[in-house]
Amino acid sequence: MIPPQEASARRREIEDKLKQEEETLSFIRDSLEKSDQLTKNMVSILSSFESRLMKLENSIIPVHKQTENLQRLQENVEKTLSCLDHVISYYHVASDTEKIIREGPTGRLEEYLGSMAKIQKAVEYFQDNSPDSPELNKVKLLFERGKESLESEFRSLMTRHSKVVSPVLILDLISGEDDLEVQEEVPLEHLPESVLQDVIRISRWLVEYGRNQDFMNVYYQIRSSQLDRSIKGLKEHFRKSSSSSGVPYSPAVPNKRKDTPTKKPVKRPGTIRKAQNLLKQYSQHGLDGKKGGSNLIPLEGHEHDFRVKHLSEALNDKHGPLAGRDDMLDVETDAYIHCVSAFVKLAQSEYQLLTDVIPEHHQKKTFDSLIQDALDGLMLEGENIVAAARKAIIRHDFSAVLTVFPILRHLKQTKPEFDQVLQGTAASTKNKLPSLITSMETVGAKALEDFADNIKNDPDKEYNMPKDGTVHELTSNAILFLQQLLDFQETAGAMLASQVLGDTYNIPLDPRETSSSATSYSSEFSKRLLSTYICKVLGNLQLNLLSKSKVYEDPALSAIFLHNNYNYILKALEKSELIQLVAVTQKTAERSYREHIEQQIQTYQRSWLKVTDYIAEKNLPVFQPGVKLRDKERQVIKERFKGFNDGLEELCKIQKAWAIPDTEQRDKIRQAQKNIVKETYGAFLHRYGSVPFTKNPEKYIKYRVEQVGDMIDRLFDTSA
């Protein structure tokens, strides 16, 4: 049971909590009443706002729509006014631009093209909107006049500023090909940069708006003329330089100013000038073989005058293989070779310029037309060289082939560049160079063959034979001619191979020795063919010399003649690369010539038998020492002395006028003959010199042994 005190306290506590809860409940009730009142007031305000907003919206929307319509109308009016202004401007284009068009584009191309653009737009507008308008005809007429002015300006700019490339610059341009050091490319400015930009702009406008391709014809005609004149100017430069100084040169070097030139010799193409230099060497250095580096054997004694004479004749004889050759012909050859190189370089430069001016799909055709005059000129000149060579061959003037050689070699070397430059041109254009090369190979092969036949069939001319038995003109000319082939071995071999001459020489043609081209042969096959040809010429020469030697009535002089010629040929072969070429097909050629030389020496020595036979022991009388000679025996001894003396004097007198130019051979032959004669005469003199066969011994014993030797030492020497 709870104590009374605790129960009373508990009751008071509960009553206090109940009182608090009642107060809280009363507060909440009051708050709810206030909240309801505020809600009613807010609902009333919102209802009033909504009503007013609806009224405002009903008033604003019609105004907004009306404003939009007004704005649209305003925009339409502005656009209409703008269109009217634009249309009206087309009606003023003619009057606004007429003065500019009339004055032309010179000096103000940008402004002029702007005016042409306005006229073009006016034409398009009237064509689309008012094709019957008189304004259309007016702007059309103005447009055509403006286009004509642009075409005229294009022509004027090209004509006034296209300059011929100077020979100095061309030679600098092509001289870089021969320099070992890498040098900067010589620039070619065909047109000033500002002019070039104007030309490009005009050409593009004419293509895009002018619908006109006539300017392309104007372009190629003007540039074609400049290209042709540039090449002709180079050729004229060679002629003038050669006439003034004797040697054409490039007066400028790369990377130097054109107005401060330095003389620079142009490299020679290796033509007949070598033969001319040989003649100069013989004249200047006494033919001692120590100066000048000649490929021919040293010549001395009698042959000096003879060789100089005949070399001079060989260079000027109208019927010899070196006929008609002079510096002017060499200059013409050099000029043509340099003009070919110049054409390639200038054509490359022209194509680079053309790509900036001419539309891409017209570039190849225009370039083809542009180069025709210059190319045709080169080809015509080449064909003239071929024609001249053909005529010369008919006259047996084989110098012509020496002109063809360097030109043909250069054309074949330049052909890859030619092909690259002419890529894209017409087939007829591409075929011009191959056709010329074929013609030159044909005429060259014909000349080589005719030369070989001419060497074989050269007639025996008694008046043309050297009286002293020295080297014949035919021999020297043949060797000079063959030595020229050393500089053009591949070219000469290709000439022969191009005519399928392997069958003629019985040389089997291995399929591996040809390339895919029917006219391209391996260097080994060409070398064998050339070797066979040289051997053929030498064989023909030997046959002809044998025939010519029969002109001499004296067999000894005939032997000396053949000896000199064979020795000359052998030494010439040995002192040049000819011997290596000959050895390709004839390994024993050198030995064969030595045998021939020795045979002729033996033949010559037999001429002394008529002298030595008088004093040979087998023909002498036998007598006992101390026994008086009979008259018959004394007479025999007298006849032997007289026969020896007369024979010795006669031979020495005759053979003194003969010539053996080779010092070594001359000394060898003298010494051999001297030994034989001195030994035989010495034995005879020892046996009969003290025998009393006559009262006047000095009448028969005219010479001592040493005197006989001295007389033989003076053989082959007209100065003795």
XYZ file of C-alpha atoms in Angstrom:
720
model
C 0.000 0.000 0.000
C 1.260 3.475 -1.132
C 1.888 5.915 1.616
C -0.428 8.915 1.649
C 2.359 11.390 1.153
C 3.550 9.780 -2.037
C 0.023 9.508 -3.430
C -0.595 13.166 -2.802
C 2.628 14.149 -4.532
C 1.829 11.963 -7.484
C -1.582 13.504 -7.917
C -0.161 17.012 -7.912
C 2.357 16.003 -10.516
C -0.310 14.571 -12.790
C -2.501 17.612 -12.368
C 0.392 19.851 -13.327
C 1.059 17.899 -16.541
C -2.602 17.940 -17.414
C -2.741 21.662 -17.008
C 0.281 22.066 -19.328
C -1.277 19.858 -21.968
C -4.440 21.894 -21.884
C -2.484 25.072 -22.379
C -0.664 23.540 -25.345
C -3.899 22.368 -26.855
C -5.372 25.833 -26.497
C -2.317 27.333 -28.254
C -2.601 24.915 -31.133
C -6.291 25.677 -31.501
C -5.602 29.406 -31.658
C -2.838 28.826 -34.253
C -5.132 26.801 -36.478
C -7.749 29.496 -36.387
C -5.168 32.123 -37.450
C -3.857 29.877 -40.204
C -7.342 29.373 -41.597
C -7.868 33.072 -41.614
C -4.585 33.718 -43.482
C -5.435 31.016 -46.010
C -8.773 32.599 -46.695
C -7.117 35.974 -47.178
C -4.421 34.493 -49.608
C -7.087 32.705 -51.628
C -8.978 35.918 -51.924
C -5.837 37.814 -53.104
C -4.903 35.142 -55.676
C -8.417 35.066 -57.013
C -8.300 38.829 -57.455
C -4.797 38.635 -59.182
C -5.949 35.906 -61.521
C -8.904 37.929 -62.559
C -6.807 41.003 -63.236
C -4.156 38.939 -65.139
C -6.790 37.503 -67.435
C -8.044 40.957 -68.156
C -4.435 42.137 -68.935
C -3.775 39.179 -71.229
C -6.953 39.780 -73.112
C -5.775 43.320 -73.703
C -1.984 42.676 -74.589
C -2.196 39.734 -77.050
C -3.994 41.668 -79.816
C -1.469 44.492 -79.441
C 1.464 42.063 -79.693
C 0.072 40.460 -82.813
C -0.432 43.806 -84.415
C 3.144 44.822 -83.531
C 4.536 41.659 -85.150
C 2.656 42.380 -88.314
C 4.006 45.884 -88.357
C 7.568 44.640 -87.885
C 7.155 42.129 -90.702
C 5.825 44.792 -92.959
C 8.762 46.996 -92.099
C 11.265 44.235 -92.924
C 9.550 43.576 -96.213
C 9.728 47.222 -97.062
C 13.429 47.326 -96.230
C 14.124 44.219 -98.319
C 12.143 45.613 -101.175
C 14.066 48.855 -100.998
C 17.343 46.913 -100.873
C 16.342 44.827 -103.883
C 15.329 47.942 -105.705
C 18.673 49.540 -104.891
C 20.468 46.359 -106.118
C 18.439 46.207 -109.311
C 18.874 49.907 -109.901
C 22.659 49.454 -109.424
C 22.737 47.100 -112.443
C 21.294 49.914 -114.532
C 24.207 52.108 -113.425
C 26.967 49.494 -113.947
C 27.570 50.495 -117.553
C 27.989 54.154 -116.766
C 30.031 53.478 -113.604
C 32.534 51.146 -115.291
C 32.665 52.471 -118.830
C 35.566 54.829 -118.153
C 37.650 52.151 -116.464
C 36.999 49.675 -119.272
C 37.803 52.288 -121.881
C 41.136 53.168 -120.256
C 42.184 49.512 -120.028
C 43.755 47.356 -117.308
C 47.343 48.569 -117.657
C 48.696 49.532 -114.253
C 45.441 48.801 -112.352
C 44.544 45.199 -113.021
C 42.887 44.686 -109.631
C 40.471 47.567 -110.126
C 39.824 46.510 -113.710
C 38.969 42.931 -112.753
C 36.633 44.301 -110.060
C 34.790 46.308 -112.697
C 34.601 43.276 -114.966
C 33.084 41.299 -112.092
C 30.344 43.952 -111.749
C 29.659 43.856 -115.487
C 29.520 40.055 -115.416
C 26.897 40.138 -112.653
C 24.867 42.755 -114.532
C 24.888 40.578 -117.640
C 23.694 37.588 -115.640
C 20.906 39.643 -113.999
C 19.511 41.042 -117.219
C 19.745 37.639 -118.937
C 17.707 36.061 -116.129
C 15.220 38.862 -115.443
C 15.048 41.129 -118.435
C 16.437 39.453 -121.541
C 14.773 42.017 -123.794
C 16.167 44.995 -121.917
C 18.397 47.368 -123.884
C 20.613 47.459 -120.826
C 21.548 43.831 -121.495
C 23.050 44.689 -124.861
C 24.896 47.612 -123.332
C 26.566 45.576 -120.554
C 27.226 42.707 -122.955
C 29.035 45.045 -125.323
C 30.983 46.508 -122.426
C 31.882 43.012 -121.199
C 33.173 41.971 -124.606
C 35.199 45.165 -124.869
C 36.660 44.515 -121.432
C 37.511 40.932 -122.325
C 39.261 42.080 -125.481
C 41.247 44.570 -123.416
C 42.316 41.783 -121.052
C 43.363 39.618 -123.986
C 45.280 42.563 -125.408
C 46.896 43.191 -122.019
C 47.874 39.514 -121.797
C 49.517 39.695 -125.198
C 51.181 43.009 -124.334
C 52.615 41.737 -121.049
C 53.912 38.555 -122.686
C 55.400 40.465 -125.617
C 56.996 43.293 -123.633
C 58.447 41.214 -120.820
C 59.351 37.916 -122.526
C 63.067 38.188 -123.144
C 65.449 35.927 -125.029
C 67.679 33.968 -122.633
C 71.236 35.155 -123.136
C 73.909 32.692 -124.315
C 75.867 33.503 -121.156
C 73.056 32.308 -118.937
C 72.330 29.255 -121.093
C 75.974 28.166 -120.983
C 75.973 28.593 -117.217
C 72.804 26.525 -117.059
C 74.192 23.596 -119.049
C 77.776 23.817 -117.788
C 76.638 22.574 -114.379
C 76.115 19.118 -115.939
C 79.866 18.675 -116.441
C 80.986 20.024 -113.068
C 81.904 17.471 -110.455
C 80.945 19.742 -107.577
C 77.296 20.117 -106.756
C 76.268 23.642 -107.636
C 73.120 25.628 -107.218
C 70.806 25.582 -110.181
C 71.063 28.677 -112.327
C 67.664 30.415 -112.063
C 65.797 31.463 -115.195
C 63.415 34.390 -114.830
C 61.382 34.409 -118.012
C 59.019 37.098 -116.637
C 59.351 39.515 -113.694
C 57.444 38.238 -110.677
C 54.904 41.078 -110.666
C 54.237 40.642 -114.373
C 53.940 36.881 -113.952
C 51.282 37.330 -111.269
C 49.299 39.659 -113.550
C 49.570 37.177 -116.413
C 48.361 34.366 -114.159
C 45.375 36.407 -112.930
C 44.376 37.380 -116.465
C 44.678 33.805 -117.718
C 42.555 32.478 -114.867
C 39.900 35.142 -115.468
C 39.818 34.392 -119.194
C 39.366 30.693 -118.493
C 36.734 31.102 -115.751
C 34.704 34.067 -117.002
C 35.929 34.875 -120.499
C 35.284 31.368 -121.834
C 38.210 32.026 -124.156
C 41.197 29.824 -125.026
C 42.727 32.090 -127.656
C 45.169 33.459 -125.113
C 46.784 30.001 -124.949
C 47.679 30.322 -128.631
C 49.088 33.769 -127.936
C 51.087 32.334 -125.039
C 52.663 29.453 -126.931
C 53.396 31.588 -130.006
C 55.277 34.205 -127.972
C 57.104 31.723 -125.770
C 57.874 29.488 -128.754
C 59.483 32.427 -130.527
C 61.598 33.254 -127.464
C 62.691 29.635 -127.047
C 63.662 29.368 -130.697
C 65.506 32.698 -130.631
C 67.351 31.738 -127.434
C 68.724 28.571 -129.021
C 69.630 30.368 -132.243
C 71.319 33.072 -130.180
C 73.467 30.432 -128.488
C 74.501 29.055 -131.862
C 75.370 32.537 -133.100
C 77.369 33.104 -129.910
C 79.530 30.098 -130.772
C 80.132 31.402 -134.278
C 81.083 34.889 -133.107
C 83.279 33.577 -130.294
C 85.098 31.223 -132.637
C 85.671 33.941 -135.231
C 87.043 36.374 -132.654
C 89.006 34.118 -130.306
C 89.047 30.748 -131.991
C 87.424 28.967 -129.043
C 83.857 29.501 -127.866
C 83.479 29.802 -124.131
C 80.971 30.330 -121.412
C 81.783 33.792 -120.059
C 80.151 33.232 -116.706
C 80.327 30.761 -113.878
C 77.532 29.745 -111.490
C 76.871 31.872 -108.443
C 78.479 34.947 -110.057
C 76.839 38.076 -111.293
C 76.090 38.186 -114.969
C 77.669 41.616 -115.308
C 81.036 40.389 -113.985
C 81.721 37.360 -116.151
C 84.731 35.101 -115.940
C 85.956 33.337 -119.069
C 85.353 29.633 -118.832
C 86.276 27.274 -121.685
C 83.508 25.061 -122.908
C 84.379 21.377 -122.846
C 85.092 19.978 -126.286
C 83.050 16.991 -127.387
C 86.048 14.983 -128.628
C 85.817 15.424 -132.388
C 88.461 15.554 -135.112
C 90.207 18.341 -133.224
C 92.537 15.620 -131.954
C 93.900 15.120 -135.464
C 94.408 18.849 -135.814
C 96.238 18.942 -132.489
C 98.466 16.101 -133.667
C 99.544 18.189 -136.626
C 100.356 21.098 -134.314
C 102.342 18.807 -132.022
C 104.376 17.479 -134.934
C 105.169 20.997 -136.107
C 105.992 22.419 -132.664
C 107.891 19.545 -131.075
C 109.864 18.114 -133.978
C 107.966 14.860 -133.835
C 110.127 13.619 -130.989
C 107.182 12.108 -129.204
C 108.145 13.742 -125.900
C 105.568 16.497 -125.874
C 101.912 16.690 -126.618
C 101.058 13.154 -125.563
C 100.255 12.005 -129.072
C 98.914 8.524 -129.552
C 100.930 8.165 -132.747
C 104.494 6.927 -132.873
C 107.346 9.435 -132.713
C 108.477 10.427 -136.190
C 111.950 11.646 -137.081
C 114.251 12.254 -139.990
C 112.818 12.074 -143.482
C 109.338 11.388 -142.284
C 109.084 14.750 -140.533
C 108.511 16.706 -143.720
C 106.526 13.873 -145.241
C 104.176 13.432 -142.256
C 103.583 17.148 -141.755
C 102.904 17.454 -145.464
C 100.521 14.532 -145.529
C 98.815 15.388 -142.270
C 98.151 18.817 -143.727
C 96.817 17.195 -146.859
C 94.801 14.757 -144.776
C 93.037 17.622 -143.106
C 92.332 19.419 -146.364
C 92.295 16.734 -149.063
C 88.894 16.573 -150.673
C 89.188 12.824 -151.113
C 91.004 11.723 -147.966
C 89.259 10.308 -144.878
C 89.936 13.510 -142.974
C 88.890 15.784 -145.806
C 87.447 19.223 -145.223
C 87.928 19.270 -141.459
C 88.586 22.668 -139.917
C 87.832 24.668 -136.807
C 84.603 26.038 -138.228
C 83.191 22.535 -138.660
C 84.240 21.730 -135.114
C 82.483 24.877 -133.896
C 79.331 23.869 -135.746
C 79.447 20.466 -134.058
C 80.016 21.989 -130.619
C 77.281 24.522 -131.216
C 74.777 21.829 -132.178
C 75.653 19.694 -129.155
C 75.262 22.653 -126.801
C 72.020 23.689 -128.505
C 70.603 20.218 -127.836
C 71.460 20.530 -124.139
C 70.117 24.077 -124.115
C 66.813 22.906 -125.610
C 66.345 20.354 -122.827
C 67.055 22.869 -120.061
C 65.018 25.672 -121.597
C 62.105 23.341 -122.375
C 62.079 22.172 -118.757
C 62.008 25.784 -117.618
C 59.256 26.642 -120.114
C 57.100 23.812 -118.811
C 57.480 25.035 -115.233
C 56.382 28.506 -116.325
C 53.526 27.103 -118.387
C 52.023 25.184 -115.450
C 51.430 28.488 -113.644
C 49.713 30.160 -116.585
C 47.867 27.473 -118.564
C 45.024 25.319 -117.131
C 46.105 21.793 -116.273
C 44.070 19.997 -118.940
C 45.573 22.229 -121.658
C 49.199 22.162 -120.479
C 50.525 19.191 -122.486
C 48.940 20.308 -125.743
C 50.137 23.888 -125.324
C 53.632 22.736 -124.394
C 53.700 20.472 -127.440
C 52.895 23.438 -129.669
C 55.341 25.703 -127.813
C 58.429 23.539 -128.403
C 57.696 22.568 -132.003
C 59.645 25.340 -133.762
C 62.779 24.914 -131.651
C 62.586 21.117 -131.767
C 61.957 21.071 -135.513
C 64.930 23.402 -135.982
C 67.203 21.044 -134.058
C 65.905 17.996 -135.870
C 66.223 19.710 -139.259
C 69.801 20.686 -138.502
C 70.491 17.123 -137.409
C 68.977 15.757 -140.616
C 71.088 18.240 -142.588
C 74.155 16.820 -140.851
C 72.996 13.327 -141.822
C 72.338 14.437 -145.411
C 75.753 16.116 -145.605
C 77.345 12.950 -144.253
C 75.600 10.846 -146.905
C 76.832 13.129 -149.683
C 80.337 13.166 -148.212
C 80.396 9.370 -148.039
C 79.510 9.210 -151.723
C 82.556 11.435 -152.349
C 84.614 9.149 -150.064
C 84.952 12.033 -147.618
C 84.805 10.065 -144.385
C 85.412 13.058 -142.133
C 81.632 13.408 -141.985
C 81.305 10.403 -139.713
C 83.640 12.106 -137.248
C 81.096 14.908 -137.040
C 78.258 12.455 -136.517
C 80.028 10.584 -133.700
C 80.060 13.264 -130.963
C 76.582 14.438 -131.926
C 75.136 10.929 -131.861
C 76.807 10.158 -128.549
C 75.401 13.325 -127.024
C 71.917 12.685 -128.389
C 71.887 9.192 -126.889
C 73.176 10.496 -123.563
C 70.543 13.242 -123.562
C 67.667 10.998 -124.707
C 66.430 10.117 -121.158
C 66.065 13.836 -120.382
C 64.454 14.383 -123.764
C 61.930 11.647 -123.062
C 61.135 13.111 -119.673
C 60.664 16.612 -121.087
C 58.457 15.354 -123.922
C 56.336 13.167 -121.669
C 52.684 13.728 -122.493
C 53.322 15.288 -125.907
C 52.067 13.804 -129.169
C 53.635 10.592 -130.458
C 54.960 12.434 -133.509
C 56.857 14.793 -131.204
C 58.295 11.978 -129.087
C 59.476 10.068 -132.160
C 61.537 12.894 -133.649
C 64.681 12.311 -131.589
C 64.668 8.486 -131.930
C 64.201 8.932 -135.673
C 67.223 11.260 -135.869
C 69.312 8.864 -133.768
C 68.389 6.004 -136.097
C 69.335 8.081 -139.152
C 72.692 8.970 -137.628
C 73.410 5.382 -136.664
C 72.555 4.264 -140.184
C 74.731 6.835 -141.933
C 77.514 6.269 -139.383
C 77.491 2.521 -139.992
C 77.461 3.155 -143.742
C 80.454 5.476 -143.424
C 82.376 2.940 -141.348
C 81.735 0.182 -143.846
C 82.555 2.364 -146.843
C 85.715 3.560 -145.131
C 86.852 -0.038 -144.655
C 86.101 -0.798 -148.310
C 87.847 2.395 -149.433
C 90.981 1.421 -147.509
C 90.963 -1.894 -149.343
C 90.240 -0.452 -152.780
C 92.265 2.762 -152.671
C 93.912 2.808 -156.124
C 97.649 2.484 -156.636
C 98.853 5.921 -157.617
C 102.486 5.924 -158.601
C 102.783 9.677 -158.217
C 101.304 9.442 -154.731
C 103.824 6.895 -153.456
C 106.578 8.216 -151.168
C 109.849 8.059 -153.090
C 111.809 7.363 -149.910
C 109.636 4.417 -148.914
C 108.287 6.075 -145.782
C 104.781 5.773 -144.293
C 102.040 6.133 -146.873
C 99.330 8.745 -146.514
C 96.706 6.013 -146.549
C 98.285 4.403 -143.483
C 98.488 7.604 -141.467
C 94.936 8.551 -142.387
C 93.596 5.114 -141.504
C 95.325 5.163 -138.110
C 94.125 8.700 -137.382
C 90.608 7.661 -138.285
C 90.699 4.541 -136.117
C 92.125 6.478 -133.195
C 89.091 8.747 -133.295
C 86.998 5.659 -132.598
C 88.700 5.316 -129.209
C 86.739 8.312 -127.965
C 83.477 6.832 -129.252
C 83.784 3.105 -128.697
C 80.240 2.579 -127.452
C 78.806 4.852 -130.128
C 80.714 3.156 -132.938
C 79.851 -0.288 -131.625
C 76.184 0.662 -131.411
C 76.334 1.996 -134.986
C 77.607 -1.325 -136.239
C 75.239 -3.327 -134.054
C 72.225 -1.272 -135.146
C 72.746 -2.503 -138.695
C 72.976 -6.122 -137.519
C 76.484 -6.329 -138.918
C 77.272 -9.223 -136.629
C 76.226 -11.578 -139.413
C 78.615 -9.852 -141.785
C 81.467 -10.458 -139.385
C 80.260 -13.932 -138.426
C 79.805 -12.932 -134.819
C 77.040 -14.958 -133.138
C 74.473 -12.794 -131.408
C 73.696 -14.115 -127.944
C 70.136 -13.199 -126.844
C 71.603 -12.196 -123.505
C 73.601 -9.500 -125.280
C 70.505 -7.527 -126.226
C 68.028 -5.713 -124.049
C 64.293 -5.448 -124.569
C 65.004 -2.878 -127.260
C 65.902 -4.377 -130.595
C 68.579 -1.726 -131.134
C 70.194 -1.862 -127.712
C 73.199 -4.156 -127.397
C 75.495 -5.002 -124.515
C 78.776 -3.127 -124.310
C 80.662 -6.431 -124.580
C 78.986 -7.330 -127.871
C 79.521 -3.819 -129.233
C 83.198 -3.999 -128.245
C 83.651 -7.321 -130.045
C 81.921 -5.921 -133.103
C 84.102 -2.804 -133.072
C 87.219 -4.935 -132.571
C 86.278 -7.035 -135.595
C 85.703 -3.874 -137.611
C 89.118 -2.438 -136.684
C 90.754 -5.741 -137.587
C 88.928 -5.638 -140.906
C 90.237 -2.112 -141.618
C 93.778 -3.134 -140.662
C 93.501 -6.239 -142.840
C 92.273 -4.175 -145.776
C 95.078 -1.710 -145.192
C 97.654 -4.490 -145.205
C 96.308 -5.875 -148.492
C 96.381 -2.421 -150.062
C 99.916 -1.751 -148.854
C 101.067 -5.023 -150.384
C 99.505 -3.958 -153.647
C 101.052 -0.492 -153.472
C 104.498 -1.873 -152.663
C 104.570 -3.489 -156.113
C 104.773 -0.012 -157.626
C 108.425 0.129 -156.584
C 110.752 -1.472 -159.094
C 113.366 -2.077 -156.418
C 112.332 -4.992 -154.121
C 114.482 -3.529 -151.350
C 112.624 -0.219 -151.442
C 109.356 -2.141 -151.496
C 110.504 -3.978 -148.374
C 111.488 -0.716 -146.657
C 108.081 0.725 -147.565
C 106.207 -2.225 -146.074
C 108.522 -2.275 -143.049
C 107.876 1.409 -142.318
C 104.128 1.048 -142.674
C 103.883 -2.132 -140.621
C 106.115 -0.650 -137.943
C 104.055 2.562 -137.920
C 100.824 0.576 -137.511
C 102.271 -1.586 -134.729
C 103.666 1.357 -132.775
C 100.402 3.279 -133.205
C 98.453 0.293 -131.908
C 100.806 -0.147 -128.956
C 100.794 3.517 -127.983
C 96.995 3.692 -127.875
C 94.105 1.573 -126.670
C 93.674 0.214 -130.189
C 95.845 -2.771 -129.344
C 93.470 -3.720 -126.525
C 90.512 -3.448 -128.875
C 92.225 -5.509 -131.546
C 93.161 -8.154 -128.976
C 89.486 -8.716 -128.166
C 89.125 -10.747 -131.371
C 92.726 -11.196 -132.562
C 95.078 -12.246 -129.784
C 98.087 -12.688 -132.089
C 97.847 -9.399 -133.998
C 100.926 -7.901 -132.323
C 103.046 -10.976 -132.963
C 101.855 -11.121 -136.565
C 102.974 -7.527 -137.227
C 106.386 -8.212 -135.695
C 106.798 -11.220 -137.972
C 105.834 -9.126 -140.998
C 108.351 -6.454 -139.989
C 111.109 -9.028 -139.593
C 110.278 -10.567 -142.978
C 110.660 -7.178 -144.671
C 113.994 -6.601 -142.936
C 115.227 -9.913 -144.293
C 113.966 -9.011 -147.763
C 115.834 -5.722 -147.570
C 119.036 -7.397 -146.434
C 118.985 -9.590 -149.532
C 119.542 -6.424 -151.580
C 123.138 -6.397 -150.272
C 123.887 -9.853 -151.590
C 124.847 -8.393 -154.970
C 127.530 -6.451 -153.094
C 128.754 -9.133 -150.722
C 128.574 -11.888 -153.327
C 131.529 -10.239 -155.122
C 133.733 -10.764 -152.110
C 132.234 -13.967 -150.720
C 134.813 -16.667 -150.188
C 132.995 -19.168 -152.373
C 133.519 -16.946 -155.412
C 137.217 -16.165 -154.824
C 140.177 -17.769 -156.688
C 142.423 -20.150 -154.786
C 146.207 -19.470 -154.949
C 149.324 -20.499 -153.100
C 151.050 -17.892 -150.933
C 154.333 -16.754 -152.435
C 153.374 -18.031 -155.889
C 153.051 -15.445 -158.609
C 149.448 -14.883 -159.644
C 148.416 -15.602 -163.121
C 146.813 -12.899 -165.215
C 143.441 -14.554 -164.987
C 143.607 -14.680 -161.193
C 144.694 -11.036 -160.998
C 141.806 -10.090 -163.254
C 139.311 -11.970 -161.064
C 140.534 -10.165 -157.933
C 140.322 -6.818 -159.732
C 136.742 -7.582 -160.805
C 135.819 -8.571 -157.244
C 137.180 -5.307 -155.789
C 135.591 -3.252 -158.544
C 132.256 -5.045 -158.240
C 132.220 -4.538 -154.459
C 133.188 -0.874 -154.706
C 130.664 -0.079 -157.424
C 127.908 -1.991 -155.679
C 128.651 -0.373 -152.314
C 128.682 3.111 -153.804
C 125.535 2.498 -155.776
C 123.569 1.074 -152.848
C 124.741 3.766 -150.453
C 123.832 6.465 -152.946
C 120.363 4.994 -153.554
C 119.536 3.937 -150.006
C 120.815 7.159 -148.518
C 117.645 8.769 -149.944
C 115.394 6.142 -148.408
C 113.808 6.700 -145.005
C 113.261 4.686 -141.863
C 111.609 7.159 -139.437
C 111.790 4.922 -136.375
C 115.210 5.548 -134.780
C 115.326 2.192 -133.076
C 114.500 0.294 -136.253
C 116.847 2.437 -138.348
C 119.778 1.787 -136.016
C 118.922 -1.903 -135.806
C 118.861 -2.355 -139.591
C 122.037 -0.304 -140.108
C 123.912 -2.204 -137.431
C 122.874 -5.627 -138.715
C 123.842 -4.746 -142.273
C 127.076 -3.103 -141.160
C 128.133 -6.202 -139.242
C 127.514 -8.462 -142.220
C 129.269 -6.245 -144.772
C 132.205 -5.325 -142.530
C 132.840 -8.942 -141.597
C 132.740 -10.111 -145.219
C 134.790 -7.165 -146.536
C 137.261 -7.407 -143.675
C 137.955 -11.062 -144.443
C 138.306 -10.293 -148.138
C 140.592 -7.327 -147.538
C 142.724 -9.303 -145.113
C 143.184 -12.039 -147.696
C 143.788 -9.950 -150.814
C 144.819 -6.548 -149.518
C 148.544 -7.426 -149.545
C 148.430 -9.607 -152.642
C 150.232 -8.001 -155.685
C 147.282 -8.267 -158.048
C 147.812 -4.761 -159.481
C 150.393 -2.025 -159.848
C 147.760 0.546 -158.646
C 146.259 -0.946 -155.467
C 144.636 2.380 -154.460
C 142.481 2.118 -157.583
C 140.850 -1.063 -156.273
C 141.315 -0.897 -152.512
C 139.318 2.335 -152.153
C 137.855 1.813 -148.661
C 139.016 0.655 -145.319
C 136.694 -1.512 -143.223
C 135.854 1.429 -140.949
C 134.988 3.576 -143.952
C 132.567 0.950 -145.184
C 130.904 0.972 -141.758
C 130.666 4.758 -141.842
C 129.053 4.671 -145.256
C 126.424 2.206 -144.069
C 125.800 4.399 -141.000
C 124.759 7.168 -143.373
C 122.029 5.090 -144.984
C 118.467 6.452 -144.671
C 119.767 9.943 -143.943
C 119.468 12.621 -146.628
C 121.167 15.163 -144.382
C 124.376 13.132 -144.201
